[in-house]
PDB file of N, CA, C and O in Angstrom:
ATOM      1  N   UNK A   1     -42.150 -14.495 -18.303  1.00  0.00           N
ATOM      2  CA  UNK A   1     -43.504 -14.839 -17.915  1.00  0.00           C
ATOM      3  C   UNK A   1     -44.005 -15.957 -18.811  1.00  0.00           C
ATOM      4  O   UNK A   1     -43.693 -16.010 -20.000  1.00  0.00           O
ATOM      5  N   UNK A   2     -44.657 -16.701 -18.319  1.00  0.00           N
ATOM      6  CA  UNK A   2     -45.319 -17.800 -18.684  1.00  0.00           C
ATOM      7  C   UNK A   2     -46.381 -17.551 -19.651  1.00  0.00           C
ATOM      8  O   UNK A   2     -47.090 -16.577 -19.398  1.00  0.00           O
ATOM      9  N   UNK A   3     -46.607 -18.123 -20.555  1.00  0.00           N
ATOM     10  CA  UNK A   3     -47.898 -17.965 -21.861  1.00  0.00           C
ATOM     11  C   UNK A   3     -49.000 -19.118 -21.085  1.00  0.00           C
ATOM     12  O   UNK A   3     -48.684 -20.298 -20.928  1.00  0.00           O
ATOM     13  N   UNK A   4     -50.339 -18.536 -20.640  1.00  0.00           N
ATOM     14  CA  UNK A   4     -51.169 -19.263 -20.734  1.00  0.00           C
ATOM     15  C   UNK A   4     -52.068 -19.622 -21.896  1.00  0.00           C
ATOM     16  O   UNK A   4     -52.158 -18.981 -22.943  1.00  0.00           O
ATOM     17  N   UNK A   5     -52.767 -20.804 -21.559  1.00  0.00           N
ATOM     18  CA  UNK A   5     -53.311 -21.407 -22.568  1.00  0.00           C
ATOM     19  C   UNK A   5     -54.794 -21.938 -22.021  1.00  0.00           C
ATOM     20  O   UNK A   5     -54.975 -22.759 -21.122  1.00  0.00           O
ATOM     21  N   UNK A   6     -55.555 -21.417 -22.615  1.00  0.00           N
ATOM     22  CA  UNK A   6     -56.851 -22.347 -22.781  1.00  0.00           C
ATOM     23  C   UNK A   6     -57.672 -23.132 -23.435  1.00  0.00           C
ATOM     24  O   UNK A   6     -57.515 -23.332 -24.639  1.00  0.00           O
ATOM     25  N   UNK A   7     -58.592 -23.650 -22.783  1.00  0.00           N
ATOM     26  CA  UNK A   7     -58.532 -25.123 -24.202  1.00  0.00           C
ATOM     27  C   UNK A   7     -60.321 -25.560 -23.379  1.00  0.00           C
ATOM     28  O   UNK A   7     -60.659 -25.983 -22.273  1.00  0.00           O
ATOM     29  N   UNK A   8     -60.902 -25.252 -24.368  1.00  0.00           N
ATOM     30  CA  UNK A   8     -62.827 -25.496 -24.000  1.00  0.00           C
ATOM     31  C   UNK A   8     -63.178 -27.147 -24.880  1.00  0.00           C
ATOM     32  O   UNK A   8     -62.657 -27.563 -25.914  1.00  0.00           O
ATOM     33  N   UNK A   9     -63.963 -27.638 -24.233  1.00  0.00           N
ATOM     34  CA  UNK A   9     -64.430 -28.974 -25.518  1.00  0.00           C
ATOM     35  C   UNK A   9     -65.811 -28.521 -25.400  1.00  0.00           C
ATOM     36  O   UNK A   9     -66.367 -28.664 -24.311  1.00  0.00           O
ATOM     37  N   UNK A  10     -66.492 -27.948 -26.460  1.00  0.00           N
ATOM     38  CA  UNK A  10     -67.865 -28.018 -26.548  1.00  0.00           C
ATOM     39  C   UNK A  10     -68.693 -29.053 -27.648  1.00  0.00           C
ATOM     40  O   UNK A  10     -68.394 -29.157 -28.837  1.00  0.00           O
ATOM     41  N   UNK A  11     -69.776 -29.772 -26.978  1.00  0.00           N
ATOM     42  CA  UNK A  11     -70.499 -30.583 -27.752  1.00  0.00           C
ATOM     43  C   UNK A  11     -71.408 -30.347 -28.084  1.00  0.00           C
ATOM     44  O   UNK A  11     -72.187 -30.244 -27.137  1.00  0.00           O
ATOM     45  N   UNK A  12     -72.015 -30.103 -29.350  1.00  0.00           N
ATOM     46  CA  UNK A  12     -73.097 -29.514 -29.359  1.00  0.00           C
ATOM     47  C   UNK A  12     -73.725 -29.946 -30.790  1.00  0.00           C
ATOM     48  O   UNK A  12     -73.659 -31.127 -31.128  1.00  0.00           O
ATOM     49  N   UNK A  13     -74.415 -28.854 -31.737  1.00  0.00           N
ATOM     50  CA  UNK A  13     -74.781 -29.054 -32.857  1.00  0.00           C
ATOM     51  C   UNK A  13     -74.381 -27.968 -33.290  1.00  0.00           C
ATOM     52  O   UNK A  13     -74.515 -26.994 -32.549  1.00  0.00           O
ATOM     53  N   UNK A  14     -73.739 -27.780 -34.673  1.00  0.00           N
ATOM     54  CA  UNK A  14     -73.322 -26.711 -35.453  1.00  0.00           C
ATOM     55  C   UNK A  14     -74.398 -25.517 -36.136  1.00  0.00           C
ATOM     56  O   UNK A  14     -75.183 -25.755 -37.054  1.00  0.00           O
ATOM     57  N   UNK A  15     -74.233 -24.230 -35.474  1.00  0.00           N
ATOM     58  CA  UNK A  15     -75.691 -23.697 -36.263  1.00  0.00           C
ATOM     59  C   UNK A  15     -75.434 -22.738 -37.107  1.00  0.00           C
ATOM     60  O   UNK A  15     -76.127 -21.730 -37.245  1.00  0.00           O
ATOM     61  N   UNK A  16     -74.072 -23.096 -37.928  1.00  0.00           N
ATOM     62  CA  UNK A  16     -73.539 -22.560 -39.338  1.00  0.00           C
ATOM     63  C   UNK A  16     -72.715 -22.976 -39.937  1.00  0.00           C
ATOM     64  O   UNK A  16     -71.874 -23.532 -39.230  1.00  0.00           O
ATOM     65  N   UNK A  17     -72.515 -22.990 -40.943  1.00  0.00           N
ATOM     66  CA  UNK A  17     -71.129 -23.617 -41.616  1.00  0.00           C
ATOM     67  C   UNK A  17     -70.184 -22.116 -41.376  1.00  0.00           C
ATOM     68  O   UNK A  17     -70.492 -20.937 -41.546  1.00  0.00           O
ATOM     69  N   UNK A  18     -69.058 -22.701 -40.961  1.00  0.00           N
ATOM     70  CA  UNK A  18     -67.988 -21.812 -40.547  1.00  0.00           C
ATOM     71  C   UNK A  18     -67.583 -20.988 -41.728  1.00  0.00           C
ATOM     72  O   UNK A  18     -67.717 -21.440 -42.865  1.00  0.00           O
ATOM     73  N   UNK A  19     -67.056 -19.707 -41.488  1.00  0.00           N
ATOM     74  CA  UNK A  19     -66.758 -18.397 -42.292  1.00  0.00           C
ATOM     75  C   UNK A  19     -65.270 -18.720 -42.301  1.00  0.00           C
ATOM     76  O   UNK A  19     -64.813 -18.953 -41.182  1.00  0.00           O
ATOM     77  N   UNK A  20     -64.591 -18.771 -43.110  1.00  0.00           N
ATOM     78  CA  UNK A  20     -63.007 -18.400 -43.542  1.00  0.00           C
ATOM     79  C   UNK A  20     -62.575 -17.169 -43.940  1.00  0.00           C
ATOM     80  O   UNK A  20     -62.889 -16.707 -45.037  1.00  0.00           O
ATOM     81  N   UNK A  21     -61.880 -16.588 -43.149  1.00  0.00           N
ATOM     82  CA  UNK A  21     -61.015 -15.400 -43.961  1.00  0.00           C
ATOM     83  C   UNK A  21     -59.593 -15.560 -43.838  1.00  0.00           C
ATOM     84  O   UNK A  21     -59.014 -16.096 -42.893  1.00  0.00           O
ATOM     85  N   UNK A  22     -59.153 -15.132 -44.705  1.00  0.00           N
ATOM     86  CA  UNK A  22     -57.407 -14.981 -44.397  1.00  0.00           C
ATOM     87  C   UNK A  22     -57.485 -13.586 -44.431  1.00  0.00           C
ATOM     88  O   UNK A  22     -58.237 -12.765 -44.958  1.00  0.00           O
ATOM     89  N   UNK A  23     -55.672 -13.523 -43.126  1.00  0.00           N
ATOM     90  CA  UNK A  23     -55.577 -12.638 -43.022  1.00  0.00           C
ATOM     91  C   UNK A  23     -53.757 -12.840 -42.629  1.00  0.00           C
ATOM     92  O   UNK A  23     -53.344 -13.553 -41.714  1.00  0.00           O
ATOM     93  N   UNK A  24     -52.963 -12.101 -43.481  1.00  0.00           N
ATOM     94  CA  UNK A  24     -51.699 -12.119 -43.590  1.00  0.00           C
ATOM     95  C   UNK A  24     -50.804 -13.630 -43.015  1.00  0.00           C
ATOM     96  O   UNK A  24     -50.077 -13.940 -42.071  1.00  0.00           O
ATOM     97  N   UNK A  25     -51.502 -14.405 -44.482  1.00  0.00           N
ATOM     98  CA  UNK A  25     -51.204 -15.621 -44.499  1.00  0.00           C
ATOM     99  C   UNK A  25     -51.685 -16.582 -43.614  1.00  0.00           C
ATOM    100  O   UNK A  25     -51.529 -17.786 -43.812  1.00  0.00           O
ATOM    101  N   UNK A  26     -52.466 -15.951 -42.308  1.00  0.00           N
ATOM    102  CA  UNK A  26     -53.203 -17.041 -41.371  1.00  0.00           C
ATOM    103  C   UNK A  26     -54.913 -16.906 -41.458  1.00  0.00           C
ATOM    104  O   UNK A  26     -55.644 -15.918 -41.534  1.00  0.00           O
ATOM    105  N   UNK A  27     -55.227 -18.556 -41.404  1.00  0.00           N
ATOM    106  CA  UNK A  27     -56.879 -18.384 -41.594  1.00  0.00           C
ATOM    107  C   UNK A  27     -57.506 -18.365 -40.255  1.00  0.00           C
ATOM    108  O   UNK A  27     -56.790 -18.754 -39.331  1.00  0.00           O
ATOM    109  N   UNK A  28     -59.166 -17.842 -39.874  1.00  0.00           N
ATOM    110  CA  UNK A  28     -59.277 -17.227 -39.675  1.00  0.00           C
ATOM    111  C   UNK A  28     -60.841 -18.089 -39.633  1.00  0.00           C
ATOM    112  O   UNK A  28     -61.403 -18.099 -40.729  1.00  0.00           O
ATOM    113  N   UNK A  29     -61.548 -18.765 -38.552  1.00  0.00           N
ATOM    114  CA  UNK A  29     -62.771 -19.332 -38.906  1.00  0.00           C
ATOM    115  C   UNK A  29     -63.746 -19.313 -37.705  1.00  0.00           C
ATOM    116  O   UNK A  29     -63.446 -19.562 -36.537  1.00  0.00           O
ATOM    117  N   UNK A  30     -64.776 -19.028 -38.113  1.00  0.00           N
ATOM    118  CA  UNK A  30     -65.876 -18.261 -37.344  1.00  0.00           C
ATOM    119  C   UNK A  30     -67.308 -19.165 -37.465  1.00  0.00           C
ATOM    120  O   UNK A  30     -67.977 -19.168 -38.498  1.00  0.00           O
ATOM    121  N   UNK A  31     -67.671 -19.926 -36.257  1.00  0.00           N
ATOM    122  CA  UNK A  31     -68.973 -20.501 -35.937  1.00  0.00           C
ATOM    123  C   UNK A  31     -70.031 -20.588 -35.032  1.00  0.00           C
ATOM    124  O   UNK A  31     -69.692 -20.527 -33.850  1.00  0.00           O
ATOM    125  N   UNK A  32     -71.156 -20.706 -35.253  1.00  0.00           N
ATOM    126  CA  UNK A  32     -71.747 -21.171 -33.715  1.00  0.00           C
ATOM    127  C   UNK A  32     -71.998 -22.675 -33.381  1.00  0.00           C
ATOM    128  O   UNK A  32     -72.053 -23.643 -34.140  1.00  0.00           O
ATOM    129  N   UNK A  33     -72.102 -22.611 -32.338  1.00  0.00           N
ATOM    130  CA  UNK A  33     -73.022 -24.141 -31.788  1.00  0.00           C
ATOM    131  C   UNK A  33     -73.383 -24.050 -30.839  1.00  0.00           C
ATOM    132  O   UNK A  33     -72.842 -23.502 -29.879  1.00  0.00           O
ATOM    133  N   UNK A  34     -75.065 -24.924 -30.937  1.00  0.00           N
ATOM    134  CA  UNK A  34     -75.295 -24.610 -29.756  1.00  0.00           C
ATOM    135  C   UNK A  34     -75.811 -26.018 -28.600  1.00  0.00           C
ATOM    136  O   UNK A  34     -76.496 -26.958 -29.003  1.00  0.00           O
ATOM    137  N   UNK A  35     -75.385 -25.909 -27.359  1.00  0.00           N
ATOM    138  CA  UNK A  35     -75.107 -26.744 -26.861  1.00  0.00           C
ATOM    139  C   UNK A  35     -77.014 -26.972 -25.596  1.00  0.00           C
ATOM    140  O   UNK A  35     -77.688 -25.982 -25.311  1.00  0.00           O
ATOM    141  N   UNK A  36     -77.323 -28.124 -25.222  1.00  0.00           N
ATOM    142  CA  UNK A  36     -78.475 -27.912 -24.644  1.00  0.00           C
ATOM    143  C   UNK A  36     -78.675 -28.682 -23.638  1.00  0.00           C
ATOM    144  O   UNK A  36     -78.813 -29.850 -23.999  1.00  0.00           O
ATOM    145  N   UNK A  37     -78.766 -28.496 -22.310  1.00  0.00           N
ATOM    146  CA  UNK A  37     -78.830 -29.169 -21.036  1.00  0.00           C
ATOM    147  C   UNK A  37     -80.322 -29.722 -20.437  1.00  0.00           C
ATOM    148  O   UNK A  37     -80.916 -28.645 -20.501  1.00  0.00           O
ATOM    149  N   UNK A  38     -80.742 -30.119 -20.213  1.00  0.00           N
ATOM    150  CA  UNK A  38     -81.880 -31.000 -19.818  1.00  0.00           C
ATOM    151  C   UNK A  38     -81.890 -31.523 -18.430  1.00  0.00           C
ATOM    152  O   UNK A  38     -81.054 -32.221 -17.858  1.00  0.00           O
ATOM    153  N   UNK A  39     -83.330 -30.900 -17.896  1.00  0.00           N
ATOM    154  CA  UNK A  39     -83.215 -31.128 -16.154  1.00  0.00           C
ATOM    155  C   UNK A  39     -84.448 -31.250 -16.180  1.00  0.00           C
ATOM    156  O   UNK A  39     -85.115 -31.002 -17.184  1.00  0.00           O
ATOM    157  N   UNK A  40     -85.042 -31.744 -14.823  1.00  0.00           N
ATOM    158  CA  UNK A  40     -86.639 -31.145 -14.440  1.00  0.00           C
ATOM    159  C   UNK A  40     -86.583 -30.545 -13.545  1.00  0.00           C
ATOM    160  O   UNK A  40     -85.680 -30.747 -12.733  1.00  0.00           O
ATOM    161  N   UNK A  41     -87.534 -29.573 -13.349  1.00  0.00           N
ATOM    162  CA  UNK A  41     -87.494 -28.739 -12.275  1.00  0.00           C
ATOM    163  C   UNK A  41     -88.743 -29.546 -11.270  1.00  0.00           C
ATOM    164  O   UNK A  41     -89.186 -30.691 -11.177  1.00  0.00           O
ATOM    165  N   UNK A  42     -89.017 -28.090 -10.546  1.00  0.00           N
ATOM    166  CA  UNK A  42     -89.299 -29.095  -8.838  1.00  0.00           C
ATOM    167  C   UNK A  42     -90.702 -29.595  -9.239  1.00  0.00           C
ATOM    168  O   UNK A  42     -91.141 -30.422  -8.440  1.00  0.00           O
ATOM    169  N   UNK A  43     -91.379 -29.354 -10.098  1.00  0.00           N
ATOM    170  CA  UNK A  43     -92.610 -30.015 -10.538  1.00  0.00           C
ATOM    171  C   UNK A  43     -92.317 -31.293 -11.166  1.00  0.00           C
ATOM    172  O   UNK A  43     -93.322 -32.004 -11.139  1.00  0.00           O
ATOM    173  N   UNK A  44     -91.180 -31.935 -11.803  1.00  0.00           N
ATOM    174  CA  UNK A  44     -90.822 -32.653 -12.055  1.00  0.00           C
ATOM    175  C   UNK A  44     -90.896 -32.957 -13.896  1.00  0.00           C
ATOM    176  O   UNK A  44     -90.720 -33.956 -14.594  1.00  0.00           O
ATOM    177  N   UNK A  45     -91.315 -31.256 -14.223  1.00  0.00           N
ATOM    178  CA  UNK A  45     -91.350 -31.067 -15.906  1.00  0.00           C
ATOM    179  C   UNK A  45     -89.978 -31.035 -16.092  1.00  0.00           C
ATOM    180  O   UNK A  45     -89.125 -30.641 -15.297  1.00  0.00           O
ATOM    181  N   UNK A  46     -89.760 -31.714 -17.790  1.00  0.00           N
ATOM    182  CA  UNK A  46     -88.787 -31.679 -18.140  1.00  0.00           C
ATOM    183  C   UNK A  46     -88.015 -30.169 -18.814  1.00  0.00           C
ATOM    184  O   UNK A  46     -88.659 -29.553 -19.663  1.00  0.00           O
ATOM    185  N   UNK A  47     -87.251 -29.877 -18.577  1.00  0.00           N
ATOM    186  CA  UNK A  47     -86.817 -28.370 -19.389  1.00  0.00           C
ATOM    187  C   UNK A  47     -85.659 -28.909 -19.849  1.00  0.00           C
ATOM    188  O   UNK A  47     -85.006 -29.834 -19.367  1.00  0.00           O
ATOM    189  N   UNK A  48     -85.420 -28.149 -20.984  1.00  0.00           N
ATOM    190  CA  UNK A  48     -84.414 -28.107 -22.269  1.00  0.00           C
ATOM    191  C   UNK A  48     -84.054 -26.281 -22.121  1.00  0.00           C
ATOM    192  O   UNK A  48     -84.888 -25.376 -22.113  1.00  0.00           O
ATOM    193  N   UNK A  49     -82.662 -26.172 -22.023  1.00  0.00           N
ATOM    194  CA  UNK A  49     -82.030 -24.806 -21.763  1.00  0.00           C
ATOM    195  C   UNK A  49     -80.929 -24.884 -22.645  1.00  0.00           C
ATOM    196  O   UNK A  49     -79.837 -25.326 -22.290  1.00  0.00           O
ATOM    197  N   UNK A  50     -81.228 -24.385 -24.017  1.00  0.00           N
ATOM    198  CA  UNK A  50     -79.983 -24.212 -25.052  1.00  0.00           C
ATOM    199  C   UNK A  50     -79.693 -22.863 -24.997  1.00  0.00           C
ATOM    200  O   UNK A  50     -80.397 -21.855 -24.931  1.00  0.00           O
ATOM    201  N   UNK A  51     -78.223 -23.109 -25.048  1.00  0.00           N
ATOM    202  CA  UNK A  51     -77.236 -21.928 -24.994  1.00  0.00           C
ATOM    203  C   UNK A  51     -76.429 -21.700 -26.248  1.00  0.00           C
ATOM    204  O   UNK A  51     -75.931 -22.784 -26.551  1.00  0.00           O
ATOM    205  N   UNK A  52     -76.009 -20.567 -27.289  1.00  0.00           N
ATOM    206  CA  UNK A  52     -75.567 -20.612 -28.012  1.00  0.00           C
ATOM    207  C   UNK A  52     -74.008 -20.193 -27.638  1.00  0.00           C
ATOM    208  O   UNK A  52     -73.687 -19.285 -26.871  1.00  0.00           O
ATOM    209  N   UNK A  53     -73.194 -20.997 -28.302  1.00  0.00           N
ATOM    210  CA  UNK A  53     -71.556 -20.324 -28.557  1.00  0.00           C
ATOM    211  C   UNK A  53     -71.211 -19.819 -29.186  1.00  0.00           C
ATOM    212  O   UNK A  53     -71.260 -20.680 -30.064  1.00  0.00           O
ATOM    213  N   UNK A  54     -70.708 -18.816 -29.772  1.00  0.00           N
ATOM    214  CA  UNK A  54     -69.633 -18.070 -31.105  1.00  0.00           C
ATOM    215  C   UNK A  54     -68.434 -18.563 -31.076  1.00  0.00           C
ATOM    216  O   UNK A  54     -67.721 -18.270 -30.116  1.00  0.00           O
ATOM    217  N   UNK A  55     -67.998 -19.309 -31.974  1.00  0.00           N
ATOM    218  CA  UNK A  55     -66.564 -19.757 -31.939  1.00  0.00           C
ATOM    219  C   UNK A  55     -65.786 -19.029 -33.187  1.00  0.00           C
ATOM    220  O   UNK A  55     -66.212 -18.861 -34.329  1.00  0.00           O
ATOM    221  N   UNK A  56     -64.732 -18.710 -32.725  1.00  0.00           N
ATOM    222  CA  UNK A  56     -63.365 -17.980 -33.268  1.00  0.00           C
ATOM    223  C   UNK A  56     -62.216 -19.275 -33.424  1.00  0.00           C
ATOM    224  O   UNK A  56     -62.105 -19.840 -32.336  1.00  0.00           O
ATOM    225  N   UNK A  57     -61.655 -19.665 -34.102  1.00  0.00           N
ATOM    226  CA  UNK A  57     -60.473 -20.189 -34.153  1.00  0.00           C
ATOM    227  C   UNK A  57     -59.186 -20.073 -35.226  1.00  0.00           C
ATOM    228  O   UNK A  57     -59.440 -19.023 -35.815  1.00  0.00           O
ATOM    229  N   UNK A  58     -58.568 -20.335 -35.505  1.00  0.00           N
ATOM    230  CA  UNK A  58     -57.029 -19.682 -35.906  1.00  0.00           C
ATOM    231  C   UNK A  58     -56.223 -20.979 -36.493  1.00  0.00           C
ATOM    232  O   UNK A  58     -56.285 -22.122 -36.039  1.00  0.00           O
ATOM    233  N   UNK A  59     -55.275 -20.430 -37.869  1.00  0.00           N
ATOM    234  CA  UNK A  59     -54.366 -21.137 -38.327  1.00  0.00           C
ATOM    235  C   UNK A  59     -55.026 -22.578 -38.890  1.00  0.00           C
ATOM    236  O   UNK A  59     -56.021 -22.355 -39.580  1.00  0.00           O
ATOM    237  N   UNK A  60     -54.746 -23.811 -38.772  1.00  0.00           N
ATOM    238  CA  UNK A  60     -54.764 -24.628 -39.337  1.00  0.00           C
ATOM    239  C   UNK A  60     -55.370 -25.282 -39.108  1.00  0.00           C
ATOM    240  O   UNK A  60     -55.773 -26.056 -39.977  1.00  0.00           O
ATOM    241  N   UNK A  61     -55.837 -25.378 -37.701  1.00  0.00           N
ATOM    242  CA  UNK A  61     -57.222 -25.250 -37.216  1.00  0.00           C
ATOM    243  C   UNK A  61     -58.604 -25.223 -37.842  1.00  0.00           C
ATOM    244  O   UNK A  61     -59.461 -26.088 -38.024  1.00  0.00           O
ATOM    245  N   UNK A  62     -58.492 -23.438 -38.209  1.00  0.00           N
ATOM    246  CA  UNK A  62     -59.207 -23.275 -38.690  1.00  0.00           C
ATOM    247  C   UNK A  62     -59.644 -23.701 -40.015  1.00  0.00           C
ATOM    248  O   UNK A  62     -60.814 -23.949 -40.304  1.00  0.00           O
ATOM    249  N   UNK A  63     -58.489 -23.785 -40.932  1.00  0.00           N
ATOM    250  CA  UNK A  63     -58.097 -24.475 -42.410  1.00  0.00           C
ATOM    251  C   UNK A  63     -59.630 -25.926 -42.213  1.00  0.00           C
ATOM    252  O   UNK A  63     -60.642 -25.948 -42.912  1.00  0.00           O
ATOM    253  N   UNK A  64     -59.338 -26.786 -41.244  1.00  0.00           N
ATOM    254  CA  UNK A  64     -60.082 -28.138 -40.918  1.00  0.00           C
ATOM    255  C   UNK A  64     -61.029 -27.662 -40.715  1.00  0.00           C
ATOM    256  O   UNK A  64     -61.914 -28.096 -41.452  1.00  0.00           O
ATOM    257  N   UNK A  65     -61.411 -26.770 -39.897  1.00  0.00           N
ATOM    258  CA  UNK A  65     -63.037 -26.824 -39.771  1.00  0.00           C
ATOM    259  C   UNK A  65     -63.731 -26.073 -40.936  1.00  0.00           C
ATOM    260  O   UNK A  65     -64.826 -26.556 -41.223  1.00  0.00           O
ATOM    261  N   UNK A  66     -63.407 -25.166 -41.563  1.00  0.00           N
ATOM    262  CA  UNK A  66     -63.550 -24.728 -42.878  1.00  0.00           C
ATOM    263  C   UNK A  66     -63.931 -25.753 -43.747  1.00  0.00           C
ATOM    264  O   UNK A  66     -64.972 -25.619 -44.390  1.00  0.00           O
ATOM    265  N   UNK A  67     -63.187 -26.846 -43.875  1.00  0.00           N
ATOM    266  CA  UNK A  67     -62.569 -28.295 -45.103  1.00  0.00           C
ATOM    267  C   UNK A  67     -63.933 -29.266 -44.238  1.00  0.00           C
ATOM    268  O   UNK A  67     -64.689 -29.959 -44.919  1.00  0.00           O
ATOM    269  N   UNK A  68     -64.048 -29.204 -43.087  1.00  0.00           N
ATOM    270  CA  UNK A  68     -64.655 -30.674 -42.489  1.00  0.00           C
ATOM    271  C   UNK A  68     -66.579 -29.980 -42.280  1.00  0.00           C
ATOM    272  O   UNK A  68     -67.483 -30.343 -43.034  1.00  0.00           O
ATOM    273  N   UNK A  69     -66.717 -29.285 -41.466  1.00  0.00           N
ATOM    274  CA  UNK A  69     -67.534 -28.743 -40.292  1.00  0.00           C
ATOM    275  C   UNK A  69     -68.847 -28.165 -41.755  1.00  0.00           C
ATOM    276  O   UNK A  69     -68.657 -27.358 -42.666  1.00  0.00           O
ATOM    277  N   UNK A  70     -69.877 -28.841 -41.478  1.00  0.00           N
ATOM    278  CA  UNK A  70     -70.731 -28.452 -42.727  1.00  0.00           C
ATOM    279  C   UNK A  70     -72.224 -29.008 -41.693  1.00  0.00           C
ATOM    280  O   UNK A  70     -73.359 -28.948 -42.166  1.00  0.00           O
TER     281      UNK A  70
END
C-alpha cells in the first residue's frame, strides 16, 4: 500500500513562538497562526474573518522553525 502524504501552505501571522520538545531523538514543534480573509457582505461592509491554526510539525523541520520562527 501506498503512503500518503499531505502538504498545507498557510500564510498568516505567527501567534507564538513555537514550543520544542524532543522526543527519542526526534524534535517535536508546536505553533499557531492565524490566517484572515476579507470580504464585504451584501451591504457592502467590509468584514475581516480570522481563523486560528495549531500547527504540529516533526524532525528537522521542526529543528528550523524552533531556530527561525520568533
Amino acid at each position: 500500500m501506498k503512503s500518503l502524504r499531505n502538504s498545507v501552505q498557510l500564510i498568516g501571522h505567527l501567534g507564538k513562538d513555537p514550543e520544542v520538545k524532543v522526543f527519542n531523538n526526534s524534535k517535536k514543534a508546536s505553533f499557531s497562526i492565524a490566517t484572515t480573509d476579507t470580504y464585504k457582505n451584501q451591504k457592502g461592509e467590509k468584514i475581516a474573518d480570522t481563523q486560528w491554526h495549531n500547527v504540529v510539525i516533526w524532525g528537522k523541520l521542526a529543528e528550523v522553525a524552533g531556530k527561525y520562527l520568533k
